[in-house]
PDB file of C-alpha atoms and ligand atoms in Angstrom:
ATOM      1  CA  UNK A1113      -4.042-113.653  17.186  1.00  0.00           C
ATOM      2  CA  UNK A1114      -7.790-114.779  17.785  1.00  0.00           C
ATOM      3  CA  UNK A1115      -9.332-116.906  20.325  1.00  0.00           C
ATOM      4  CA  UNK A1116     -10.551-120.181  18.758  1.00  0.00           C
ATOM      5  CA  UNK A1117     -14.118-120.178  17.804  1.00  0.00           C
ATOM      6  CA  UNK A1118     -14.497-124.195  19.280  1.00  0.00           C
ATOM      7  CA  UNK A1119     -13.769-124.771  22.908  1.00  0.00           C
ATOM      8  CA  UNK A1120      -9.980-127.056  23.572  1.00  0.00           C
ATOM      9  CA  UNK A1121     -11.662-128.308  27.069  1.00  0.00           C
ATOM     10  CA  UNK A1122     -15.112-127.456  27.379  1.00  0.00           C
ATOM     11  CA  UNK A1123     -16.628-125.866  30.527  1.00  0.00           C
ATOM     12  CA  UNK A1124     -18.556-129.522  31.112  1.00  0.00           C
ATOM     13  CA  UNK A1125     -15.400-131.590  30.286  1.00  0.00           C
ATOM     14  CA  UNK A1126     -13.388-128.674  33.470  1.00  0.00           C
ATOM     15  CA  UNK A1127     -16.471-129.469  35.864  1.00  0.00           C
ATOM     16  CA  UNK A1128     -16.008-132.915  35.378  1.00  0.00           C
ATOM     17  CA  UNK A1129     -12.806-133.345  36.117  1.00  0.00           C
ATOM     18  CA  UNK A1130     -12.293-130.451  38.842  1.00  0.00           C
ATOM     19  CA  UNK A1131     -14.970-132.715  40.429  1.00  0.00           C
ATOM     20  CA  UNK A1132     -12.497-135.794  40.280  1.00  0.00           C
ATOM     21  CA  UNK A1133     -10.289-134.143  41.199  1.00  0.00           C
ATOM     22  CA  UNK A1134     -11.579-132.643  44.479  1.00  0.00           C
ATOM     23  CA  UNK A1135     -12.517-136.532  45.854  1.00  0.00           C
ATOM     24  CA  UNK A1136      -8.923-137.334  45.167  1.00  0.00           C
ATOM     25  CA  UNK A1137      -7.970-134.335  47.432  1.00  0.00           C
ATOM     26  CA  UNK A1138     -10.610-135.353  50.003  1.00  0.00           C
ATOM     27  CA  UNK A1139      -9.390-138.958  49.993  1.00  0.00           C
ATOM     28  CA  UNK A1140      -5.702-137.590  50.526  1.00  0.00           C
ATOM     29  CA  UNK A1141      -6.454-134.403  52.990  1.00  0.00           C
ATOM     30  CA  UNK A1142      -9.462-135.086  54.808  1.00  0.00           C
ATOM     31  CA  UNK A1143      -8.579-135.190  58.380  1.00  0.00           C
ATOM     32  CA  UNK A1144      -5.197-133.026  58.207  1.00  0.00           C
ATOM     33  CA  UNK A1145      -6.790-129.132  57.420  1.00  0.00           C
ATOM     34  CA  UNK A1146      -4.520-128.826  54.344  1.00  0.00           C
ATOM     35  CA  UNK A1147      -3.575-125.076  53.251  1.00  0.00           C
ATOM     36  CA  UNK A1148      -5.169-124.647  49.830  1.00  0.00           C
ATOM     37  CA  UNK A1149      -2.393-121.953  47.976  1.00  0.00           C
ATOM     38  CA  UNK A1150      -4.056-120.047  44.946  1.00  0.00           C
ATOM     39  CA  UNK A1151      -1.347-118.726  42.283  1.00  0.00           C
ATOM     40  CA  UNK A1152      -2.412-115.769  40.928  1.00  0.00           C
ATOM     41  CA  UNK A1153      -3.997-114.651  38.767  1.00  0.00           C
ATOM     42  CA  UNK A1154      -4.460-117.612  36.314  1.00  0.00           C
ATOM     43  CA  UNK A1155      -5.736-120.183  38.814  1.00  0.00           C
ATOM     44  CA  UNK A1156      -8.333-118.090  40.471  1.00  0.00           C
ATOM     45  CA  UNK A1157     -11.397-119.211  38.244  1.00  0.00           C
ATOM     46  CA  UNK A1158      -9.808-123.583  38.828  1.00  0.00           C
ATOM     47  CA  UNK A1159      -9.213-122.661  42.986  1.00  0.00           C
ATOM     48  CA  UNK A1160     -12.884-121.107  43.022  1.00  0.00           C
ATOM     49  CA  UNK A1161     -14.221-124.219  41.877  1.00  0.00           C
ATOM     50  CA  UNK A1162     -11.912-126.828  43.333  1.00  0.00           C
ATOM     51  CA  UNK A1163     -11.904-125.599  46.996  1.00  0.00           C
ATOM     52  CA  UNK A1164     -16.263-125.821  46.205  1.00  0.00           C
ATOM     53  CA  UNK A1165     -15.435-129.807  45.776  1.00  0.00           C
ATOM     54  CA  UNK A1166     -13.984-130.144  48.809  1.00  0.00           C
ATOM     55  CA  UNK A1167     -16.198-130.859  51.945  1.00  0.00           C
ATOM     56  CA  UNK A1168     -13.675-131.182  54.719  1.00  0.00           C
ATOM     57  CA  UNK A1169     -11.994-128.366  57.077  1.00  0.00           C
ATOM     58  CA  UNK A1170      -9.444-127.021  54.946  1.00  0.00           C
ATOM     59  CA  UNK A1171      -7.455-122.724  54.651  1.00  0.00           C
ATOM     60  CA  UNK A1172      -6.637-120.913  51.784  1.00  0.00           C
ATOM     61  CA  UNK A1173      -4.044-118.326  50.747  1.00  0.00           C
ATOM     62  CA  UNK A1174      -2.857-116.638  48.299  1.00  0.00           C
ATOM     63  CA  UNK A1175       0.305-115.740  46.303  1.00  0.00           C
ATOM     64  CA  UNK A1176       1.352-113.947  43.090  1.00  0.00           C
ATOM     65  CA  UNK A1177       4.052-115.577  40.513  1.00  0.00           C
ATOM     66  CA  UNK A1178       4.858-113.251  37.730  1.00  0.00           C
ATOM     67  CA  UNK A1179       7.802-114.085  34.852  1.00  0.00           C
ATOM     68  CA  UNK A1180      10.526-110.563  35.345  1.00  0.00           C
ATOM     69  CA  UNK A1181      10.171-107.562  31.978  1.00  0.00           C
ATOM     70  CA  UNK A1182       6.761-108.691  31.019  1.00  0.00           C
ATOM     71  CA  UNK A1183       8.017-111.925  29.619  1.00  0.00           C
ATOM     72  CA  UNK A1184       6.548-115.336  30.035  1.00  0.00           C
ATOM     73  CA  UNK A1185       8.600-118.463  31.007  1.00  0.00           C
ATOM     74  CA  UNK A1186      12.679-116.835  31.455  1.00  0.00           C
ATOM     75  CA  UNK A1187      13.524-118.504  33.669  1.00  0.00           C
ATOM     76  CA  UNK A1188      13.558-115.200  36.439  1.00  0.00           C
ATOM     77  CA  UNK A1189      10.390-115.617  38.614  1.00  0.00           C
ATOM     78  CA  UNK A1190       9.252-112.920  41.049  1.00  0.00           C
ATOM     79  CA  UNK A1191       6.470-114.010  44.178  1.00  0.00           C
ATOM     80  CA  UNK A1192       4.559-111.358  45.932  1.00  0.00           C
ATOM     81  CA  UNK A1193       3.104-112.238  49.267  1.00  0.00           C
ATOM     82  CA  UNK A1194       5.409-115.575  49.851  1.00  0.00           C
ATOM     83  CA  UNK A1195       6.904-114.343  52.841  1.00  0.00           C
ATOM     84  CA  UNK A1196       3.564-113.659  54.677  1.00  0.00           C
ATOM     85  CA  UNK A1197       2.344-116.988  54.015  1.00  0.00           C
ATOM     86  CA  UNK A1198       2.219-119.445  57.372  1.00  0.00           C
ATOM     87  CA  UNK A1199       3.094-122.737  55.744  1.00  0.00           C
ATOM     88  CA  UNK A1200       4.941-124.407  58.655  1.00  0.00           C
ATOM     89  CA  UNK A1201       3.808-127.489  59.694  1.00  0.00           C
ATOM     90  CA  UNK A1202       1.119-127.011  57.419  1.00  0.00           C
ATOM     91  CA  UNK A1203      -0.405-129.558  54.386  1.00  0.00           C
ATOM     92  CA  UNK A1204       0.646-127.247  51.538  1.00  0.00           C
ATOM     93  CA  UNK A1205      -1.248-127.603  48.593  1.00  0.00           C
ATOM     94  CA  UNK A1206      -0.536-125.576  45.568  1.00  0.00           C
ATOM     95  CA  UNK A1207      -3.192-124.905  42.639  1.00  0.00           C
ATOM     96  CA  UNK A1208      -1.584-123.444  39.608  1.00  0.00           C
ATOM     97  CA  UNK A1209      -3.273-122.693  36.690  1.00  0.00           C
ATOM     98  CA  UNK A1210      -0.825-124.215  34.505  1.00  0.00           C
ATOM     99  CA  UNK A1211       2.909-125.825  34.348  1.00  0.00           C
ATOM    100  CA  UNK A1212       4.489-125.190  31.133  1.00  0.00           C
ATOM    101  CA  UNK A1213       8.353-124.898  31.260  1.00  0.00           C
ATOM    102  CA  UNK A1214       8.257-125.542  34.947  1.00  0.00           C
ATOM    103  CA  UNK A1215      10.406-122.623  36.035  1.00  0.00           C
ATOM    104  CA  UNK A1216       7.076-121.055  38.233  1.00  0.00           C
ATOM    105  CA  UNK A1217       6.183-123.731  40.041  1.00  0.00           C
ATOM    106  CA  UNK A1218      10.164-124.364  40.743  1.00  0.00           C
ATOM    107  CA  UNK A1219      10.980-121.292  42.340  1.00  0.00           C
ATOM    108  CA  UNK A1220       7.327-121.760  44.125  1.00  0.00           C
ATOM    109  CA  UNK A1221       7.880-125.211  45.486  1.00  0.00           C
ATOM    110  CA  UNK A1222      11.400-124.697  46.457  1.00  0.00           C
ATOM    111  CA  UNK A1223      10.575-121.332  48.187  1.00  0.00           C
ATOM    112  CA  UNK A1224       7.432-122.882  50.266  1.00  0.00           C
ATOM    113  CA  UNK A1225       9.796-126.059  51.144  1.00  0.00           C
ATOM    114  CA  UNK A1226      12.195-123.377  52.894  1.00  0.00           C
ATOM    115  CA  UNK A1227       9.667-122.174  54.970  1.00  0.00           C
ATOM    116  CA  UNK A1228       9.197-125.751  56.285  1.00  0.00           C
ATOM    117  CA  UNK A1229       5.834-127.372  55.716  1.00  0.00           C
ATOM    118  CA  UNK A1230       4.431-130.592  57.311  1.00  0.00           C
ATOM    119  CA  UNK A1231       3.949-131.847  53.077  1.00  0.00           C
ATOM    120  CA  UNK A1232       3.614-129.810  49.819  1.00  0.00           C
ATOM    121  CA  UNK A1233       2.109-131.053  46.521  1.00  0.00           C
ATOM    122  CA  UNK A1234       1.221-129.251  43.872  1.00  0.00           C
ATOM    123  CA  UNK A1235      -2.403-129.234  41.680  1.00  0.00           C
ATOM    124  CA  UNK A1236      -2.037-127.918  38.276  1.00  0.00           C
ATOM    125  CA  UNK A1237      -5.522-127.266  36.155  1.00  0.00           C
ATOM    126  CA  UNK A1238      -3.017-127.937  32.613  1.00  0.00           C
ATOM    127  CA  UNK A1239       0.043-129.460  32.051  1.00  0.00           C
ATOM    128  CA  UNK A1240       2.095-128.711  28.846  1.00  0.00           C
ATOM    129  CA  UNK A1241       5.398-131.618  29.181  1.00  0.00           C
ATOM    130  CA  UNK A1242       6.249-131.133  25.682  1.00  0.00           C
ATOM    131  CA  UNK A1243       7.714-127.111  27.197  1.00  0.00           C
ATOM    132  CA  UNK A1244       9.630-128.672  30.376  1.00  0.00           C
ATOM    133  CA  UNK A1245      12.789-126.873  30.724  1.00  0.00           C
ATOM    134  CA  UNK A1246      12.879-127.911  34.633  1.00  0.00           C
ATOM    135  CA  UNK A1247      11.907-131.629  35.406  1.00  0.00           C
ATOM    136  CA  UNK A1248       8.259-130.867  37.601  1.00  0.00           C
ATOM    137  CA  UNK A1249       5.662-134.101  37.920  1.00  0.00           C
ATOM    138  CA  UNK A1250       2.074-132.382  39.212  1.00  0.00           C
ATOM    139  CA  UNK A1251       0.964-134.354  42.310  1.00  0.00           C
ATOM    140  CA  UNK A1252      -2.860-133.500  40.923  1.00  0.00           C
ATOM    141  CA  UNK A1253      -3.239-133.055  37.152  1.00  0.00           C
ATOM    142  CA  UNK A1254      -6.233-131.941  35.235  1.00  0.00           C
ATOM    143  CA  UNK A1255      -5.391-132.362  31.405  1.00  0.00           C
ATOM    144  CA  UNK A1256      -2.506-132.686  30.043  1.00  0.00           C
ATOM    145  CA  UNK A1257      -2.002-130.527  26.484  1.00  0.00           C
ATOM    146  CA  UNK A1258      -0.075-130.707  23.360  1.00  0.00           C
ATOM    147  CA  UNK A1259       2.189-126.656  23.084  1.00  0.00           C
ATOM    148  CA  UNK A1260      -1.145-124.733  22.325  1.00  0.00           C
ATOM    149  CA  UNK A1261      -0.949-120.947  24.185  1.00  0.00           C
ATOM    150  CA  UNK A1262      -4.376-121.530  25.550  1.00  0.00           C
ATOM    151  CA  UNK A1263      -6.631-118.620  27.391  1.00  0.00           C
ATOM    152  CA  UNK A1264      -9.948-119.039  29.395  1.00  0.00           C
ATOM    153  CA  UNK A1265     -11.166-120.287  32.844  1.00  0.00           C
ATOM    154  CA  UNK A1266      -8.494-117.879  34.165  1.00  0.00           C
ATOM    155  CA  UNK A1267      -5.813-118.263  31.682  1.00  0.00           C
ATOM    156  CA  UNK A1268      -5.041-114.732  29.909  1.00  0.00           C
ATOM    157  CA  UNK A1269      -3.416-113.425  26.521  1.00  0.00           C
ATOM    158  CA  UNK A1270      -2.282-109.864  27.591  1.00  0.00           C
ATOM    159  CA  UNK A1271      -4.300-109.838  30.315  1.00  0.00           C
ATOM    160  CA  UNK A1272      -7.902-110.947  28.461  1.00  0.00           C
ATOM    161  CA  UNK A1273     -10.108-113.555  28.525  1.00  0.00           C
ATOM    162  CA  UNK A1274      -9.646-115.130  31.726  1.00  0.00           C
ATOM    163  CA  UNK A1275     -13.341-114.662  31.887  1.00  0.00           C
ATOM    164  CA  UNK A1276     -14.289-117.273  29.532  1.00  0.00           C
ATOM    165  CA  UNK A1277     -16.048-120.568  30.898  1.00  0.00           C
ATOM    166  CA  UNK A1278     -14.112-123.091  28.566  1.00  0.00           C
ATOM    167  CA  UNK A1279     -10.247-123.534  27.831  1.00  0.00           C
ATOM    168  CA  UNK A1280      -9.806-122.124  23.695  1.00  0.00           C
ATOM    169  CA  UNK A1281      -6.310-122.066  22.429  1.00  0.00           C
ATOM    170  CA  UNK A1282      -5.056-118.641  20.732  1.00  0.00           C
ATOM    171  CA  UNK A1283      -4.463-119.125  16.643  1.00  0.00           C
ATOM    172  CA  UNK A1284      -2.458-117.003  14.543  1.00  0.00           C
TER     173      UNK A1284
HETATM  174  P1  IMP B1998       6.000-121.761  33.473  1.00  0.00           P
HETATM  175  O1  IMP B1998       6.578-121.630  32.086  1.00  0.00           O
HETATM  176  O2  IMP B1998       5.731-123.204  33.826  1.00  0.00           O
HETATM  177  O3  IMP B1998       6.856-121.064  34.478  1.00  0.00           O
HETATM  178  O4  IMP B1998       4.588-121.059  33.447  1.00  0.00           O
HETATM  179  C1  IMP B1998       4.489-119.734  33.835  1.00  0.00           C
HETATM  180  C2  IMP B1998       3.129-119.130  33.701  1.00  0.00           C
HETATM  181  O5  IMP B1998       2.978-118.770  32.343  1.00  0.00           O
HETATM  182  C3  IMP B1998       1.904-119.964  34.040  1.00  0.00           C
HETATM  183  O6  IMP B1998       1.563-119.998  35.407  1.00  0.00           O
HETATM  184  C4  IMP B1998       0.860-119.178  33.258  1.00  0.00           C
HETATM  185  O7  IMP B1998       0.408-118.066  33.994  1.00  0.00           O
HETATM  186  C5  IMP B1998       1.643-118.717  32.047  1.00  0.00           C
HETATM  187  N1  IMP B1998       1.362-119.593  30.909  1.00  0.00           N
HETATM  188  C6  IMP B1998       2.090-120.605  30.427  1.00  0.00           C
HETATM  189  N2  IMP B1998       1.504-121.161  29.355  1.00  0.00           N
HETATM  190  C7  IMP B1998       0.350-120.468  29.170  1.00  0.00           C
HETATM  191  C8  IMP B1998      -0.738-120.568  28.236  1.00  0.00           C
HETATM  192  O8  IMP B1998      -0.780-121.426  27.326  1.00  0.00           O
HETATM  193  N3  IMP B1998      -1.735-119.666  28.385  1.00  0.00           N
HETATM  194  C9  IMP B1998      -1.751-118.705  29.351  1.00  0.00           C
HETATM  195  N4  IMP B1998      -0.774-118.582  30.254  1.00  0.00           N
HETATM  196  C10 IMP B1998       0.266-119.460  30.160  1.00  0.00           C
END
């Protein structure tokens, strides 16, 4: 497996958009102090740069999501920190990296809605529909992309290349 040579979304093309969408989000939360809620790690590099877009009074947090034995997209999803996050009565807005089957943000969603927030929408960098096992609509979508495994601006391939500036999809 190699990283393409030719950027899928460029680093311009990400900059563009995370700017759009950071006026939707002020439009939507200015006013209301919204929690901003980073999944780790993939959606570090997209929070970084989204919660930069944002001009209003606004908190973030943190939580980890991680697939059970290694494996990507079973189905089993673990979270580490959920239980210390203070989400009640709170604007809840999750930034994932990316929803491909679905089953992450799930298990995410349904967890935070337990612990009883004021609203909760999530903000996903990608979208990959055409791998939905779980029906999921992102409230706040970057790009939406045909069922390329894609690395960069966070995104990893065995835990590389999250460091790159631009979104390349992994060829055989
Ligand atoms: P899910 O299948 O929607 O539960 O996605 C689970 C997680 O798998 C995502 O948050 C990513 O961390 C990872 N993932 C899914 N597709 C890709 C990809 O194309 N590149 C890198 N990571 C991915």
């Amino acid at each position: 497996m190699r990283v393409s040579d030719q950027a899928l979304i460029s680093a311009a093309d990400i900059a563009a958009r995370v700017a759009e969408l950071g006026r939707a989000l002020t439009a939507e939360y200015d006013g209301r102090r919204p929690l901003l809620l980073g999944v780790l790690k993939g959606a570090s590099l997209f929070f970084a740069d989204l919660v930069r877009t944002l001009p209003i009074e606004l908190e973030i947090d943190f939580v980890q999501a991680r697939s059970y034995a290694g494996t990507r997209s079973t189905g089993s999803v673990a979270l580490s920190r959920a239980e210390d996050l203070e989400v009640s009565g709170r604007h809840v807005i999750v930034i994932e990296d990316i929803v491909d089957t679905g089953h992450t943000a799930t298990v995410l969603l349904e967890r935070l809605r337990g612990l009883g927030p004021a609203s909760l929408a999530l903000c996903t960098l990608l979208d990959k529909p055409s791998r939905r096992e779980v029906e999921i609509h992102p409230d706040y979508l970057g790009f939406t992309i045909e069922n390329h495994f894609v690395v960069g601006y966070g995104l990893d391939h065995e835990g590389l290349y999250r460091n790159l500036p631009a979104v390349h999809v992994m060829e055989e």
